[in-house]
Amino acid sequence: MHIRRRQSWELPESAATPESVYLSRRHLMGAGVGLLAAAGFGAAGALAPAEAATAPGDPANDPTRDLYPAKANPAFASAGRPVTPEDITANYNNFYEFGSDRTNYQCAVAASRMPRRPWTVKIDGLVEQPREVGIDDIIRAMPLEERIYRHRCVEAWSMVIPWTGFPVRELVAWAKPLSGAKYIRMETFVNPKVAPAQNRFIYPWPYVDGLTMAEATNDLAFFVTGAYGQPALNQFGAPLRLSVPWKYGFKSVKSIVRISFVAERPVGLWEQVQGREYGFWANVNPAVPHPRWSQATERDIGTGERLPTLIYNGYGEQVAGLYAGLTSEKLFM
Ligand SMILES: Nc1nc2c(c(=O)[nH]1)N[C@H]1C(S)=C(S)[C@@H](COP(=O)(O)O)O[C@H]1N2
Ligand SMILES: [Mo]
């Protein structure tokens, strides 16, 4: 077998084996969080047992839980690969507001402290009527469905998740953008009391990213409210998170509080931090390496298999047409 030399950005494979990330939803949520604390996990991030009983981030208390499970959309009933078990995806998260070690379930525990309500989303910019809406009013106005999507992180790991949510275009139609709106810009909350890593000023919070209107209204662009047939865990980006599976994972903004319709192309957080490595388009392409590593293959965090990466993460049939003629754009970074 071909032996790969470990790159500085990669963690040892052992850090990401299923054995080291076995904690399940029940271990993390409710009384289980107390057990975690008692076992000595996460002195910094874990909840005290008394706090755990009313854990504000517990999806079991989510006011929209009656909407789950939502009906499955047959067009996305399979991703051609096994769904990644939730006890793995729930403990392997990029959510820099809560820390920068994706393999460490302390990030998941820290995120579980995030209150899910009250939660409002500001819809502003070039729309008929700017407004601030309660998340429950949005979720209940939208046609929820389940879609199984692949997710490919720019760091060359991937997973398969059964998301629940609604097409972004449904929200666009509801927001009634004006004709001058060329892009949709999405922004995550800022609250260092809830997300202590936001005290690290090396990142220009809030987390921001965006799409063109054509991308946002493509059928694949999806706003996620749930996963695995339930309201989404906080670490997945509750209560509202984007999923654009043909793009690298950093485009999929979590825990959104503001959606703006704008004329200018938004500059995402990673583009602000490292514009030579991360751009606006960030479409998956195995033939275009990241400046520091190859994108030819990816590691499925569920099976541990190394798989060939596919152009547009295998969704080219649905999205390649969006990019026809954009020859001067850096579509794959
Ligand atoms: N607000 C916010 N959104 C975010 C991130 C983040 O750090 N903060 N990380 C991104 C990256 S790099 C990836 S790969 C996915 C990870 O989603 P997951 O933790 O559900 O796998 O979320 C994306 N959305
Ligand atoms: Mo990522």
mmCIF file of C-alpha atoms and ligand atoms in Angstrom:
data_model
loop_
_atom_site.group_PDB
_atom_site.id
_atom_site.type_symbol
_atom_site.label_atom_id
_atom_site.label_comp_id
_atom_site.label_asym_id
_atom_site.label_seq_id
_atom_site.Cartn_x
_atom_site.Cartn_y
_atom_site.Cartn_z
ATOM 1 C CA MET A 1 0.000 0.000 0.000
ATOM 2 C CA HIS A 2 1.059 3.503 -0.725
ATOM 3 C CA ILE A 3 2.298 5.091 2.494
ATOM 4 C CA ARG A 4 1.380 8.732 2.818
ATOM 5 C CA ARG A 5 3.564 11.043 4.791
ATOM 6 C CA ARG A 6 1.540 12.918 7.380
ATOM 7 C CA GLN A 7 1.112 16.596 6.561
ATOM 8 C CA SER A 8 1.256 19.205 9.293
ATOM 9 C CA TRP A 9 -2.436 20.009 8.891
ATOM 10 C CA GLU A 10 -3.480 16.408 9.400
ATOM 11 C CA LEU A 11 -4.042 14.746 12.711
ATOM 12 C CA PRO A 12 -2.764 11.234 13.198
ATOM 13 C CA GLU A 13 -5.316 8.794 11.828
ATOM 14 C CA SER A 14 -5.639 7.360 15.345
ATOM 15 C CA ALA A 15 -7.145 10.620 16.551
ATOM 16 C CA ALA A 16 -10.169 10.047 14.367
ATOM 17 C CA THR A 17 -10.961 6.350 14.761
ATOM 18 C CA PRO A 18 -14.513 5.437 15.704
ATOM 19 C CA GLU A 19 -13.183 4.099 19.035
ATOM 20 C CA SER A 20 -12.045 7.542 20.103
ATOM 21 C CA VAL A 21 -15.297 9.215 19.116
ATOM 22 C CA TYR A 22 -17.845 6.741 20.404
ATOM 23 C CA LEU A 23 -19.866 9.096 22.571
ATOM 24 C CA SER A 24 -23.481 9.093 21.541
ATOM 25 C CA ARG A 25 -26.175 11.720 21.716
ATOM 26 C CA ARG A 26 -27.352 10.249 25.008
ATOM 27 C CA HIS A 27 -23.871 10.511 26.457
ATOM 28 C CA LEU A 28 -23.672 14.147 25.510
ATOM 29 C CA MET A 29 -27.188 15.285 26.228
ATOM 30 C CA GLY A 30 -29.307 15.428 29.339
ATOM 31 C CA ALA A 31 -28.055 13.528 32.357
ATOM 32 C CA GLY A 32 -25.332 11.948 30.244
ATOM 33 C CA VAL A 33 -23.520 15.258 30.236
ATOM 34 C CA GLY A 34 -23.171 14.926 33.995
ATOM 35 C CA LEU A 35 -21.636 11.492 33.514
ATOM 36 C CA LEU A 36 -19.144 13.006 31.106
ATOM 37 C CA ALA A 37 -18.169 15.607 33.679
ATOM 38 C CA ALA A 38 -17.940 13.003 36.421
ATOM 39 C CA ALA A 39 -15.691 10.881 34.240
ATOM 40 C CA GLY A 40 -13.315 13.807 34.004
ATOM 41 C CA PHE A 41 -13.959 14.724 30.396
ATOM 42 C CA GLY A 42 -13.879 18.339 29.412
ATOM 43 C CA ALA A 43 -13.177 20.243 32.610
ATOM 44 C CA ALA A 44 -13.437 23.405 30.556
ATOM 45 C CA GLY A 45 -16.371 22.586 28.324
ATOM 46 C CA ALA A 46 -18.581 20.102 30.184
ATOM 47 C CA LEU A 47 -21.732 21.068 31.991
ATOM 48 C CA ALA A 48 -22.051 20.552 35.725
ATOM 49 C CA PRO A 49 -24.587 17.773 36.526
ATOM 50 C CA ALA A 50 -27.156 20.233 37.906
ATOM 51 C CA GLU A 51 -26.910 22.319 34.780
ATOM 52 C CA ALA A 52 -27.282 19.248 32.611
ATOM 53 C CA ALA A 53 -30.875 18.581 33.658
ATOM 54 C CA THR A 54 -31.972 21.761 31.907
ATOM 55 C CA ALA A 55 -29.276 21.791 29.237
ATOM 56 C CA PRO A 56 -30.400 24.705 27.046
ATOM 57 C CA GLY A 57 -28.992 23.076 23.939
ATOM 58 C CA ASP A 58 -30.789 19.754 24.372
ATOM 59 C CA PRO A 59 -32.745 19.052 21.142
ATOM 60 C CA ALA A 60 -35.211 17.047 23.255
ATOM 61 C CA ASN A 61 -36.498 20.450 24.427
ATOM 62 C CA ASP A 62 -36.642 21.884 20.909
ATOM 63 C CA PRO A 63 -40.039 23.506 20.288
ATOM 64 C CA THR A 64 -40.160 22.106 16.727
ATOM 65 C CA ARG A 65 -39.501 18.467 17.651
ATOM 66 C CA ASP A 66 -43.070 17.541 16.619
ATOM 67 C CA LEU A 67 -42.009 18.124 12.980
ATOM 68 C CA TYR A 68 -39.592 15.157 13.080
ATOM 69 C CA PRO A 69 -39.025 12.828 11.420
ATOM 70 C CA ALA A 70 -39.867 14.713 8.217
ATOM 71 C CA LYS A 71 -40.746 12.883 5.004
ATOM 72 C CA ALA A 72 -37.765 11.663 3.002
ATOM 73 C CA ASN A 73 -37.205 13.229 -0.417
ATOM 74 C CA PRO A 74 -36.831 10.157 -2.699
ATOM 75 C CA ALA A 75 -34.415 12.057 -4.966
ATOM 76 C CA PHE A 76 -31.918 12.086 -2.075
ATOM 77 C CA ALA A 77 -32.688 8.762 -0.438
ATOM 78 C CA SER A 78 -29.119 7.529 -0.883
ATOM 79 C CA ALA A 79 -25.719 9.124 -1.186
ATOM 80 C CA GLY A 80 -24.196 5.978 -2.709
ATOM 81 C CA ARG A 81 -22.248 5.366 0.484
ATOM 82 C CA PRO A 82 -23.271 4.368 3.993
ATOM 83 C CA VAL A 83 -24.719 7.071 6.233
ATOM 84 C CA THR A 84 -22.075 7.984 8.796
ATOM 85 C CA PRO A 85 -23.233 6.992 12.290
ATOM 86 C CA GLU A 86 -24.346 9.922 14.401
ATOM 87 C CA ASP A 87 -22.038 9.006 17.274
ATOM 88 C CA ILE A 88 -19.175 9.708 14.874
ATOM 89 C CA THR A 89 -20.452 12.856 13.141
ATOM 90 C CA ALA A 90 -21.638 14.357 16.450
ATOM 91 C CA ASN A 91 -18.103 14.188 17.807
ATOM 92 C CA TYR A 92 -16.069 15.264 14.801
ATOM 93 C CA ASN A 93 -17.000 18.854 14.117
ATOM 94 C CA ASN A 94 -15.523 21.981 12.699
ATOM 95 C CA PHE A 95 -17.164 24.765 14.685
ATOM 96 C CA TYR A 96 -14.383 27.230 15.464
ATOM 97 C CA GLU A 97 -16.616 29.340 17.726
ATOM 98 C CA PHE A 98 -16.329 26.433 20.184
ATOM 99 C CA GLY A 99 -12.713 25.432 19.609
ATOM 100 C CA SER A 100 -10.394 24.360 16.847
ATOM 101 C CA ASP A 101 -9.925 20.628 17.498
ATOM 102 C CA ARG A 102 -12.499 18.885 15.319
ATOM 103 C CA THR A 103 -11.732 15.437 16.743
ATOM 104 C CA ASN A 104 -12.299 16.496 20.336
ATOM 105 C CA TYR A 105 -15.830 15.996 21.615
ATOM 106 C CA GLN A 106 -15.194 18.868 24.045
ATOM 107 C CA CYS A 107 -16.187 21.070 21.105
ATOM 108 C CA ALA A 108 -19.485 19.167 20.931
ATOM 109 C CA VAL A 109 -19.952 19.471 24.698
ATOM 110 C CA ALA A 110 -19.122 23.185 24.607
ATOM 111 C CA ALA A 111 -21.646 23.664 21.797
ATOM 112 C CA SER A 112 -24.308 21.863 23.844
ATOM 113 C CA ARG A 113 -24.364 24.862 26.218
ATOM 114 C CA MET A 114 -25.547 27.150 23.427
ATOM 115 C CA PRO A 115 -29.166 28.197 24.093
ATOM 116 C CA ARG A 116 -31.313 27.318 21.070
ATOM 117 C CA ARG A 117 -34.085 29.780 21.991
ATOM 118 C CA PRO A 118 -34.879 32.567 21.853
ATOM 119 C CA TRP A 119 -33.347 32.650 18.348
ATOM 120 C CA THR A 120 -34.159 35.235 15.745
ATOM 121 C CA VAL A 121 -32.924 35.563 12.192
ATOM 122 C CA LYS A 122 -32.540 38.983 10.645
ATOM 123 C CA ILE A 123 -33.465 39.071 6.963
ATOM 124 C CA ASP A 124 -32.189 42.277 5.451
ATOM 125 C CA GLY A 125 -30.438 44.029 2.603
ATOM 126 C CA LEU A 126 -32.112 44.174 -0.798
ATOM 127 C CA VAL A 127 -35.510 42.737 0.116
ATOM 128 C CA GLU A 128 -39.011 44.152 -0.123
ATOM 129 C CA GLN A 129 -39.355 44.283 3.649
ATOM 130 C CA PRO A 130 -36.366 43.766 5.981
ATOM 131 C CA ARG A 131 -37.465 41.924 9.132
ATOM 132 C CA GLU A 132 -36.377 39.937 12.117
ATOM 133 C CA VAL A 133 -38.161 36.604 12.466
ATOM 134 C CA GLY A 134 -38.320 34.005 15.225
ATOM 135 C CA ILE A 135 -36.707 30.764 14.075
ATOM 136 C CA ASP A 136 -39.848 28.768 14.861
ATOM 137 C CA ASP A 137 -41.881 30.982 12.553
ATOM 138 C CA ILE A 138 -39.382 30.271 9.767
ATOM 139 C CA ILE A 139 -39.197 26.528 10.356
ATOM 140 C CA ARG A 140 -42.979 26.162 10.559
ATOM 141 C CA ALA A 141 -43.459 28.136 7.347
ATOM 142 C CA MET A 142 -41.094 25.890 5.385
ATOM 143 C CA PRO A 143 -41.675 22.440 3.817
ATOM 144 C CA LEU A 144 -39.347 20.203 5.861
ATOM 145 C CA GLU A 145 -37.939 17.089 4.223
ATOM 146 C CA GLU A 146 -35.054 14.696 4.739
ATOM 147 C CA ARG A 147 -32.147 14.510 2.273
ATOM 148 C CA ILE A 148 -29.100 12.295 2.532
ATOM 149 C CA TYR A 149 -26.106 14.351 1.430
ATOM 150 C CA ARG A 150 -22.372 13.797 1.180
ATOM 151 C CA HIS A 151 -20.207 16.406 2.914
ATOM 152 C CA ARG A 152 -16.611 17.018 1.826
ATOM 153 C CA CYS A 153 -14.394 19.190 4.029
ATOM 154 C CA VAL A 154 -11.533 21.077 2.397
ATOM 155 C CA GLU A 155 -9.267 19.175 4.823
ATOM 156 C CA ALA A 156 -9.933 15.966 2.817
ATOM 157 C CA TRP A 157 -12.311 14.166 5.187
ATOM 158 C CA SER A 158 -15.906 13.404 4.354
ATOM 159 C CA MET A 159 -19.131 11.987 5.729
ATOM 160 C CA VAL A 160 -22.711 11.187 4.769
ATOM 161 C CA ILE A 161 -25.527 12.790 6.766
ATOM 162 C CA PRO A 162 -29.317 12.533 6.689
ATOM 163 C CA TRP A 163 -30.181 16.203 7.058
ATOM 164 C CA THR A 164 -33.656 17.584 7.589
ATOM 165 C CA GLY A 165 -34.443 21.048 6.288
ATOM 166 C CA PHE A 166 -35.802 22.943 3.326
ATOM 167 C CA PRO A 167 -34.443 24.265 0.026
ATOM 168 C CA VAL A 168 -32.770 27.679 0.309
ATOM 169 C CA ARG A 169 -34.910 28.855 -2.597
ATOM 170 C CA GLU A 170 -38.033 28.493 -0.429
ATOM 171 C CA LEU A 171 -36.609 31.057 1.981
ATOM 172 C CA VAL A 172 -35.468 33.261 -0.891
ATOM 173 C CA ALA A 173 -39.000 33.291 -2.305
ATOM 174 C CA TRP A 174 -40.402 34.072 1.139
ATOM 175 C CA ALA A 175 -37.883 36.929 1.659
ATOM 176 C CA LYS A 176 -38.825 38.588 -1.665
ATOM 177 C CA PRO A 177 -35.426 39.933 -2.774
ATOM 178 C CA LEU A 178 -35.245 42.991 -5.023
ATOM 179 C CA SER A 179 -33.760 42.699 -8.498
ATOM 180 C CA GLY A 180 -30.473 44.296 -7.354
ATOM 181 C CA ALA A 181 -29.747 41.312 -5.078
ATOM 182 C CA LYS A 182 -26.925 39.307 -6.638
ATOM 183 C CA TYR A 183 -25.699 37.347 -3.607
ATOM 184 C CA ILE A 184 -27.013 35.898 -0.375
ATOM 185 C CA ARG A 185 -24.784 36.402 2.665
ATOM 186 C CA MET A 186 -25.167 34.307 5.823
ATOM 187 C CA GLU A 187 -23.790 35.140 9.242
ATOM 188 C CA THR A 188 -23.331 33.115 12.457
ATOM 189 C CA PHE A 189 -24.076 34.506 15.947
ATOM 190 C CA VAL A 190 -21.449 36.368 17.957
ATOM 191 C CA ASN A 191 -21.578 35.747 21.701
ATOM 192 C CA PRO A 192 -18.303 34.986 23.473
ATOM 193 C CA LYS A 193 -20.218 34.140 26.660
ATOM 194 C CA VAL A 194 -21.762 31.197 24.811
ATOM 195 C CA ALA A 195 -18.855 30.484 22.469
ATOM 196 C CA PRO A 196 -15.649 31.210 24.389
ATOM 197 C CA ALA A 197 -13.374 30.686 21.383
ATOM 198 C CA GLN A 198 -14.851 33.922 19.990
ATOM 199 C CA ASN A 199 -12.569 35.654 22.490
ATOM 200 C CA ARG A 200 -9.704 34.609 20.224
ATOM 201 C CA PHE A 201 -9.338 37.653 18.078
ATOM 202 C CA ILE A 202 -7.278 35.868 15.446
ATOM 203 C CA TYR A 203 -10.582 35.176 13.676
ATOM 204 C CA PRO A 204 -12.665 38.059 12.343
ATOM 205 C CA TRP A 205 -16.013 36.969 13.808
ATOM 206 C CA PRO A 206 -18.769 36.580 12.857
ATOM 207 C CA TYR A 207 -18.364 33.525 10.647
ATOM 208 C CA VAL A 208 -19.696 34.649 7.270
ATOM 209 C CA ASP A 209 -20.082 33.105 3.853
ATOM 210 C CA GLY A 210 -22.285 33.457 0.817
ATOM 211 C CA LEU A 211 -23.612 32.219 -2.498
ATOM 212 C CA THR A 212 -24.700 33.750 -5.777
ATOM 213 C CA MET A 213 -28.464 33.962 -6.197
ATOM 214 C CA ALA A 214 -28.228 31.277 -8.922
ATOM 215 C CA GLU A 215 -26.440 28.949 -6.480
ATOM 216 C CA ALA A 216 -28.835 29.735 -3.641
ATOM 217 C CA THR A 217 -31.850 28.934 -5.798
ATOM 218 C CA ASN A 218 -30.382 25.687 -7.161
ATOM 219 C CA ASP A 219 -32.399 22.749 -5.840
ATOM 220 C CA LEU A 220 -29.393 21.288 -3.977
ATOM 221 C CA ALA A 221 -28.807 24.320 -1.724
ATOM 222 C CA PHE A 222 -30.440 23.354 1.565
ATOM 223 C CA PHE A 223 -31.077 24.987 4.930
ATOM 224 C CA VAL A 224 -30.631 22.393 7.644
ATOM 225 C CA THR A 225 -32.768 22.353 10.783
ATOM 226 C CA GLY A 226 -32.392 18.705 11.766
ATOM 227 C CA ALA A 227 -30.279 15.590 11.349
ATOM 228 C CA TYR A 228 -30.875 11.865 11.857
ATOM 229 C CA GLY A 229 -34.611 12.408 12.093
ATOM 230 C CA GLN A 230 -34.499 14.911 14.976
ATOM 231 C CA PRO A 231 -33.844 18.602 15.540
ATOM 232 C CA ALA A 232 -30.130 19.091 14.837
ATOM 233 C CA LEU A 233 -27.607 18.884 17.635
ATOM 234 C CA ASN A 234 -25.966 22.213 18.392
ATOM 235 C CA GLN A 235 -22.618 21.063 17.023
ATOM 236 C CA PHE A 236 -24.256 20.529 13.606
ATOM 237 C CA GLY A 237 -25.180 24.221 13.579
ATOM 238 C CA ALA A 238 -28.644 24.374 15.167
ATOM 239 C CA PRO A 239 -31.099 25.843 14.757
ATOM 240 C CA LEU A 240 -30.332 26.857 11.137
ATOM 241 C CA ARG A 241 -27.356 25.784 9.056
ATOM 242 C CA LEU A 242 -26.559 25.796 5.364
ATOM 243 C CA SER A 243 -25.659 22.677 3.373
ATOM 244 C CA VAL A 244 -24.192 23.135 -0.115
ATOM 245 C CA PRO A 245 -22.779 19.650 -0.706
ATOM 246 C CA TRP A 246 -20.997 20.372 -4.012
ATOM 247 C CA LYS A 247 -18.750 22.880 -2.234
ATOM 248 C CA TYR A 248 -16.098 22.432 0.422
ATOM 249 C CA GLY A 249 -17.613 22.223 3.885
ATOM 250 C CA PHE A 250 -16.524 25.666 5.072
ATOM 251 C CA LYS A 251 -19.198 27.235 2.838
ATOM 252 C CA SER A 252 -21.908 25.592 4.963
ATOM 253 C CA VAL A 253 -22.412 28.287 7.610
ATOM 254 C CA LYS A 254 -23.711 27.081 10.998
ATOM 255 C CA SER A 255 -26.087 28.625 13.551
ATOM 256 C CA ILE A 256 -27.218 31.456 11.277
ATOM 257 C CA VAL A 257 -28.650 34.681 12.740
ATOM 258 C CA ARG A 258 -28.605 36.909 9.689
ATOM 259 C CA ILE A 259 -29.372 36.428 6.013
ATOM 260 C CA SER A 260 -28.663 39.422 3.799
ATOM 261 C CA PHE A 261 -29.426 39.949 0.125
ATOM 262 C CA VAL A 262 -26.602 42.023 -1.305
ATOM 263 C CA ALA A 263 -25.195 43.410 -4.541
ATOM 264 C CA GLU A 264 -21.529 42.810 -3.669
ATOM 265 C CA ARG A 265 -19.841 39.430 -3.368
ATOM 266 C CA PRO A 266 -19.467 38.598 0.337
ATOM 267 C CA VAL A 267 -15.994 37.799 1.665
ATOM 268 C CA GLY A 268 -16.158 34.699 3.838
ATOM 269 C CA LEU A 269 -14.305 34.293 7.118
ATOM 270 C CA TRP A 270 -11.724 31.907 5.653
ATOM 271 C CA GLU A 271 -11.171 34.129 2.635
ATOM 272 C CA GLN A 272 -10.573 37.048 5.038
ATOM 273 C CA VAL A 273 -8.101 35.012 7.076
ATOM 274 C CA GLN A 274 -6.265 33.266 4.216
ATOM 275 C CA GLY A 275 -7.344 34.587 0.833
ATOM 276 C CA ARG A 276 -4.559 32.767 -0.990
ATOM 277 C CA GLU A 277 -6.009 29.400 0.066
ATOM 278 C CA TYR A 278 -9.767 29.908 0.401
ATOM 279 C CA GLY A 279 -11.990 31.738 -2.034
ATOM 280 C CA PHE A 280 -15.617 32.515 -2.706
ATOM 281 C CA TRP A 281 -16.511 29.594 -4.980
ATOM 282 C CA ALA A 282 -14.859 26.636 -3.206
ATOM 283 C CA ASN A 283 -16.364 23.997 -5.494
ATOM 284 C CA VAL A 284 -14.991 20.503 -4.897
ATOM 285 C CA ASN A 285 -12.499 19.398 -7.551
ATOM 286 C CA PRO A 286 -10.041 16.508 -7.161
ATOM 287 C CA ALA A 287 -7.817 17.949 -9.909
ATOM 288 C CA VAL A 288 -7.188 21.274 -8.182
ATOM 289 C CA PRO A 289 -5.008 20.817 -5.101
ATOM 290 C CA HIS A 290 -5.161 23.036 -2.072
ATOM 291 C CA PRO A 291 -1.900 25.033 -1.992
ATOM 292 C CA ARG A 292 -0.717 22.771 0.856
ATOM 293 C CA TRP A 293 -2.250 19.380 0.017
ATOM 294 C CA SER A 294 -3.877 17.222 -2.625
ATOM 295 C CA GLN A 295 -7.655 17.105 -3.023
ATOM 296 C CA ALA A 296 -7.557 13.902 -5.107
ATOM 297 C CA THR A 297 -8.880 11.673 -2.323
ATOM 298 C CA GLU A 298 -10.771 11.938 0.939
ATOM 299 C CA ARG A 299 -11.160 9.876 4.103
ATOM 300 C CA ASP A 300 -14.677 8.796 5.027
ATOM 301 C CA ILE A 301 -14.797 9.335 8.792
ATOM 302 C CA GLY A 302 -17.411 6.611 9.195
ATOM 303 C CA THR A 303 -15.797 3.730 7.334
ATOM 304 C CA GLY A 304 -12.215 5.013 7.525
ATOM 305 C CA GLU A 305 -11.915 4.280 3.788
ATOM 306 C CA ARG A 306 -9.932 6.535 1.506
ATOM 307 C CA LEU A 307 -12.095 7.350 -1.507
ATOM 308 C CA PRO A 308 -11.484 9.187 -4.757
ATOM 309 C CA THR A 309 -12.890 12.714 -4.594
ATOM 310 C CA LEU A 310 -15.401 13.540 -7.329
ATOM 311 C CA ILE A 311 -15.806 16.802 -9.231
ATOM 312 C CA TYR A 312 -18.520 18.879 -7.498
ATOM 313 C CA ASN A 313 -18.489 16.134 -4.856
ATOM 314 C CA GLY A 314 -20.476 13.981 -7.286
ATOM 315 C CA TYR A 315 -23.236 16.568 -7.791
ATOM 316 C CA GLY A 316 -22.034 17.870 -11.170
ATOM 317 C CA GLU A 317 -25.224 16.866 -12.961
ATOM 318 C CA GLN A 318 -27.189 19.260 -10.749
ATOM 319 C CA VAL A 319 -24.736 22.158 -10.503
ATOM 320 C CA ALA A 320 -22.102 22.203 -13.271
ATOM 321 C CA GLY A 321 -24.383 24.405 -15.406
ATOM 322 C CA LEU A 322 -24.157 27.167 -12.786
ATOM 323 C CA TYR A 323 -20.553 27.758 -13.789
ATOM 324 C CA ALA A 324 -20.777 27.682 -17.573
ATOM 325 C CA GLY A 325 -18.824 30.585 -18.992
ATOM 326 C CA LEU A 326 -17.217 31.668 -15.708
ATOM 327 C CA THR A 327 -13.779 30.945 -17.106
ATOM 328 C CA SER A 328 -11.938 33.778 -15.379
ATOM 329 C CA GLU A 329 -13.167 32.786 -11.893
ATOM 330 C CA LYS A 330 -11.244 30.602 -9.428
ATOM 331 C CA LEU A 331 -14.100 28.140 -9.154
ATOM 332 C CA PHE A 332 -12.238 25.493 -7.157
ATOM 333 C CA MET A 333 -10.633 27.348 -4.258
HETATM 334 N N1 LIG B 1 -20.191 29.105 12.115
HETATM 335 C C1 LIG B 1 -19.416 28.153 11.630
HETATM 336 N N2 LIG B 1 -19.843 27.414 10.580
HETATM 337 C C2 LIG B 1 -19.063 26.427 10.070
HETATM 338 C C3 LIG B 1 -17.765 26.172 10.600
HETATM 339 C C4 LIG B 1 -17.345 26.971 11.711
HETATM 340 O O1 LIG B 1 -16.234 26.810 12.251
HETATM 341 N N3 LIG B 1 -18.192 27.924 12.200
HETATM 342 N N4 LIG B 1 -16.966 25.199 10.039
HETATM 343 C C5 LIG B 1 -17.256 24.820 8.645
HETATM 344 C C6 LIG B 1 -16.501 23.657 8.201
HETATM 345 S S1 LIG B 1 -14.860 23.887 7.821
HETATM 346 C C7 LIG B 1 -17.085 22.439 8.009
HETATM 347 S S2 LIG B 1 -16.243 21.139 7.342
HETATM 348 C C8 LIG B 1 -18.490 22.197 8.458
HETATM 349 C C9 LIG B 1 -18.479 21.090 9.479
HETATM 350 O O2 LIG B 1 -19.762 20.643 9.766
HETATM 351 P P1 LIG B 1 -19.954 19.443 10.807
HETATM 352 O O3 LIG B 1 -19.264 19.809 12.085
HETATM 353 O O4 LIG B 1 -21.427 19.309 10.964
HETATM 354 O O5 LIG B 1 -19.314 18.259 10.190
HETATM 355 O O6 LIG B 1 -19.102 23.355 9.041
HETATM 356 C C10 LIG B 1 -18.750 24.583 8.429
HETATM 357 N N5 LIG B 1 -19.530 25.660 9.025
HETATM 358 MO MO MO B 2 -14.255 22.036 6.654
#
